[in-house]
Amino acid sequence: QKEVEQNSGPLSVPEGAIASLNCTYSDRVSQSFFWYRQYSGKSPELIMSIYSNGDKEDGRFTAQLNKASQYVSLLIRDSQPSDSATYLCAVGDYNQGGKLIFGQGTELSVKP
Amino acid sequence: DTEVTQTPKHLVMGMTNKKSLKCEQHMGHRAMYWYKQKAKKPPELMFVYSYEKLSINESVPSRFSPECPNSSLLNLHLHALQPEDSALYLCASSPQVVLPTNYYEQYFGPGTRLTVT
């Protein structure tokens, strides 16, 4: 059974701080990794995708991938109250027809 | 433009009703997905259509029937549902073309909030 694990939270950080969200996955052959943000009552929104080891930066967001450790993380710099949401880690496998395995999500709360 | 649209936004139906959910994308994506999401849980995959053919059915009960009339449209036909089928139903699409960067990036629509009474 392929698994993706995240701390469920809630993770609480003060406004302006760095929020660090972590994810581990069990299938070594996974090739694609995604972070989705989901506000309460809304649908998931793709905010980052990463395919190779290292860091990928987009604005205040940085995704980090370490395939040897089967670990992917999302850093949010200068956290804002509007970043308060559930963050879903998803792992894809080309051999599974593009099927994504989702983690349970981490709830982030940014306090003003 | 990464827009996936879904109608209706909300749907209330009785257990004997037949209804359909609709999903549309105009991004030229060749894969489309149906997910079911319960509160505080991640999306749960139901069906995948790739190049208009059903490629994955995650052992979904037959009271859910998917249809892909063309590459832009995806329907989910509902019949004789149970109260436990009440959930947010999400449609997603992905490019599915031979490019390494965004091959399986999935973009979600806003969802249909379904209540079965």
PDB file of N, CA and C in Angstrom, chain A residues 2 8 14-15 17 22-24 45 48 57 64-65 81 90 94 96 99 102-103:
ATOM      1  N   LYS A   2       0.751   2.041  -1.063  1.00  0.00           N
ATOM      2  CA  LYS A   2       1.571   3.248  -1.146  1.00  0.00           C
ATOM      3  C   LYS A   2       0.986   4.298  -0.230  1.00  0.00           C
ATOM      4  N   SER A   8      -0.814  16.139  10.853  1.00  0.00           N
ATOM      5  CA  SER A   8      -2.145  16.711  10.625  1.00  0.00           C
ATOM      6  C   SER A   8      -2.279  18.124  11.181  1.00  0.00           C
ATOM      7  N   PRO A  14       3.206  32.582  13.890  1.00  0.00           N
ATOM      8  CA  PRO A  14       2.841  34.010  13.911  1.00  0.00           C
ATOM      9  C   PRO A  14       3.029  34.628  12.536  1.00  0.00           C
ATOM     10  N   GLU A  15       2.287  35.658  12.273  1.00  0.00           N
ATOM     11  CA  GLU A  15       2.407  36.384  11.008  1.00  0.00           C
ATOM     12  C   GLU A  15       3.854  36.836  10.807  1.00  0.00           C
ATOM     13  N   ALA A  17       6.372  34.847  10.102  1.00  0.00           N
ATOM     14  CA  ALA A  17       7.300  33.745  10.350  1.00  0.00           C
ATOM     15  C   ALA A  17       7.347  32.808   9.142  1.00  0.00           C
ATOM     16  N   ASN A  22       5.816  19.328   6.172  1.00  0.00           N
ATOM     17  CA  ASN A  22       6.611  18.165   5.781  1.00  0.00           C
ATOM     18  C   ASN A  22       5.750  17.001   5.308  1.00  0.00           C
ATOM     19  N   CYS A  23       6.371  16.178   4.485  1.00  0.00           N
ATOM     20  CA  CYS A  23       5.651  15.053   3.882  1.00  0.00           C
ATOM     21  C   CYS A  23       6.650  13.935   3.597  1.00  0.00           C
ATOM     22  N   THR A  24       6.307  12.709   3.932  1.00  0.00           N
ATOM     23  CA  THR A  24       7.126  11.561   3.545  1.00  0.00           C
ATOM     24  C   THR A  24       6.273  10.614   2.725  1.00  0.00           C
ATOM     25  N   GLU A  45      -6.144  23.780  -4.575  1.00  0.00           N
ATOM     26  CA  GLU A  45      -5.487  24.638  -5.563  1.00  0.00           C
ATOM     27  C   GLU A  45      -4.022  24.243  -5.631  1.00  0.00           C
ATOM     28  N   MET A  48       2.438  24.254  -5.889  1.00  0.00           N
ATOM     29  CA  MET A  48       3.821  23.914  -6.236  1.00  0.00           C
ATOM     30  C   MET A  48       3.875  22.503  -6.790  1.00  0.00           C
ATOM     31  N   GLU A  57      11.714  27.415  -5.989  1.00  0.00           N
ATOM     32  CA  GLU A  57      11.139  28.582  -5.343  1.00  0.00           C
ATOM     33  C   GLU A  57      10.121  29.244  -6.264  1.00  0.00           C
ATOM     34  N   GLN A  64      10.945  21.592  -1.394  1.00  0.00           N
ATOM     35  CA  GLN A  64      12.219  20.894  -1.291  1.00  0.00           C
ATOM     36  C   GLN A  64      11.957  19.403  -1.450  1.00  0.00           C
ATOM     37  N   LEU A  65      12.780  18.750  -2.277  1.00  0.00           N
ATOM     38  CA  LEU A  65      12.613  17.316  -2.516  1.00  0.00           C
ATOM     39  C   LEU A  65      13.921  16.592  -2.253  1.00  0.00           C
ATOM     40  N   PRO A  81      -1.929  35.797   7.376  1.00  0.00           N
ATOM     41  CA  PRO A  81      -3.185  35.146   7.803  1.00  0.00           C
ATOM     42  C   PRO A  81      -3.926  34.499   6.634  1.00  0.00           C
ATOM     43  N   ALA A  90       0.825  15.635  -2.369  1.00  0.00           N
ATOM     44  CA  ALA A  90       0.383  14.577  -3.278  1.00  0.00           C
ATOM     45  C   ALA A  90       1.578  14.044  -4.058  1.00  0.00           C
ATOM     46  N   TYR A  94       3.969   7.758 -12.674  1.00  0.00           N
ATOM     47  CA  TYR A  94       3.619   7.634 -14.086  1.00  0.00           C
ATOM     48  C   TYR A  94       3.093   6.237 -14.411  1.00  0.00           C
ATOM     49  N   GLN A  96       1.135   4.537 -12.749  1.00  0.00           N
ATOM     50  CA  GLN A  96      -0.218   4.368 -12.231  1.00  0.00           C
ATOM     51  C   GLN A  96      -1.195   5.248 -12.997  1.00  0.00           C
ATOM     52  N   LYS A  99      -2.172   8.652 -11.382  1.00  0.00           N
ATOM     53  CA  LYS A  99      -2.897   8.669 -10.117  1.00  0.00           C
ATOM     54  C   LYS A  99      -2.068   9.363  -9.048  1.00  0.00           C
ATOM     55  N   PHE A 102      -2.659  11.151  -2.024  1.00  0.00           N
ATOM     56  CA  PHE A 102      -2.678  12.337  -1.170  1.00  0.00           C
ATOM     57  C   PHE A 102      -2.338  11.974   0.267  1.00  0.00           C
ATOM     58  N   GLY A 103      -1.629  12.884   0.935  1.00  0.00           N
ATOM     59  CA  GLY A 103      -1.520  12.803   2.377  1.00  0.00           C
ATOM     60  C   GLY A 103      -2.806  13.305   3.011  1.00  0.00           C
TER      61      GLY A 103
END
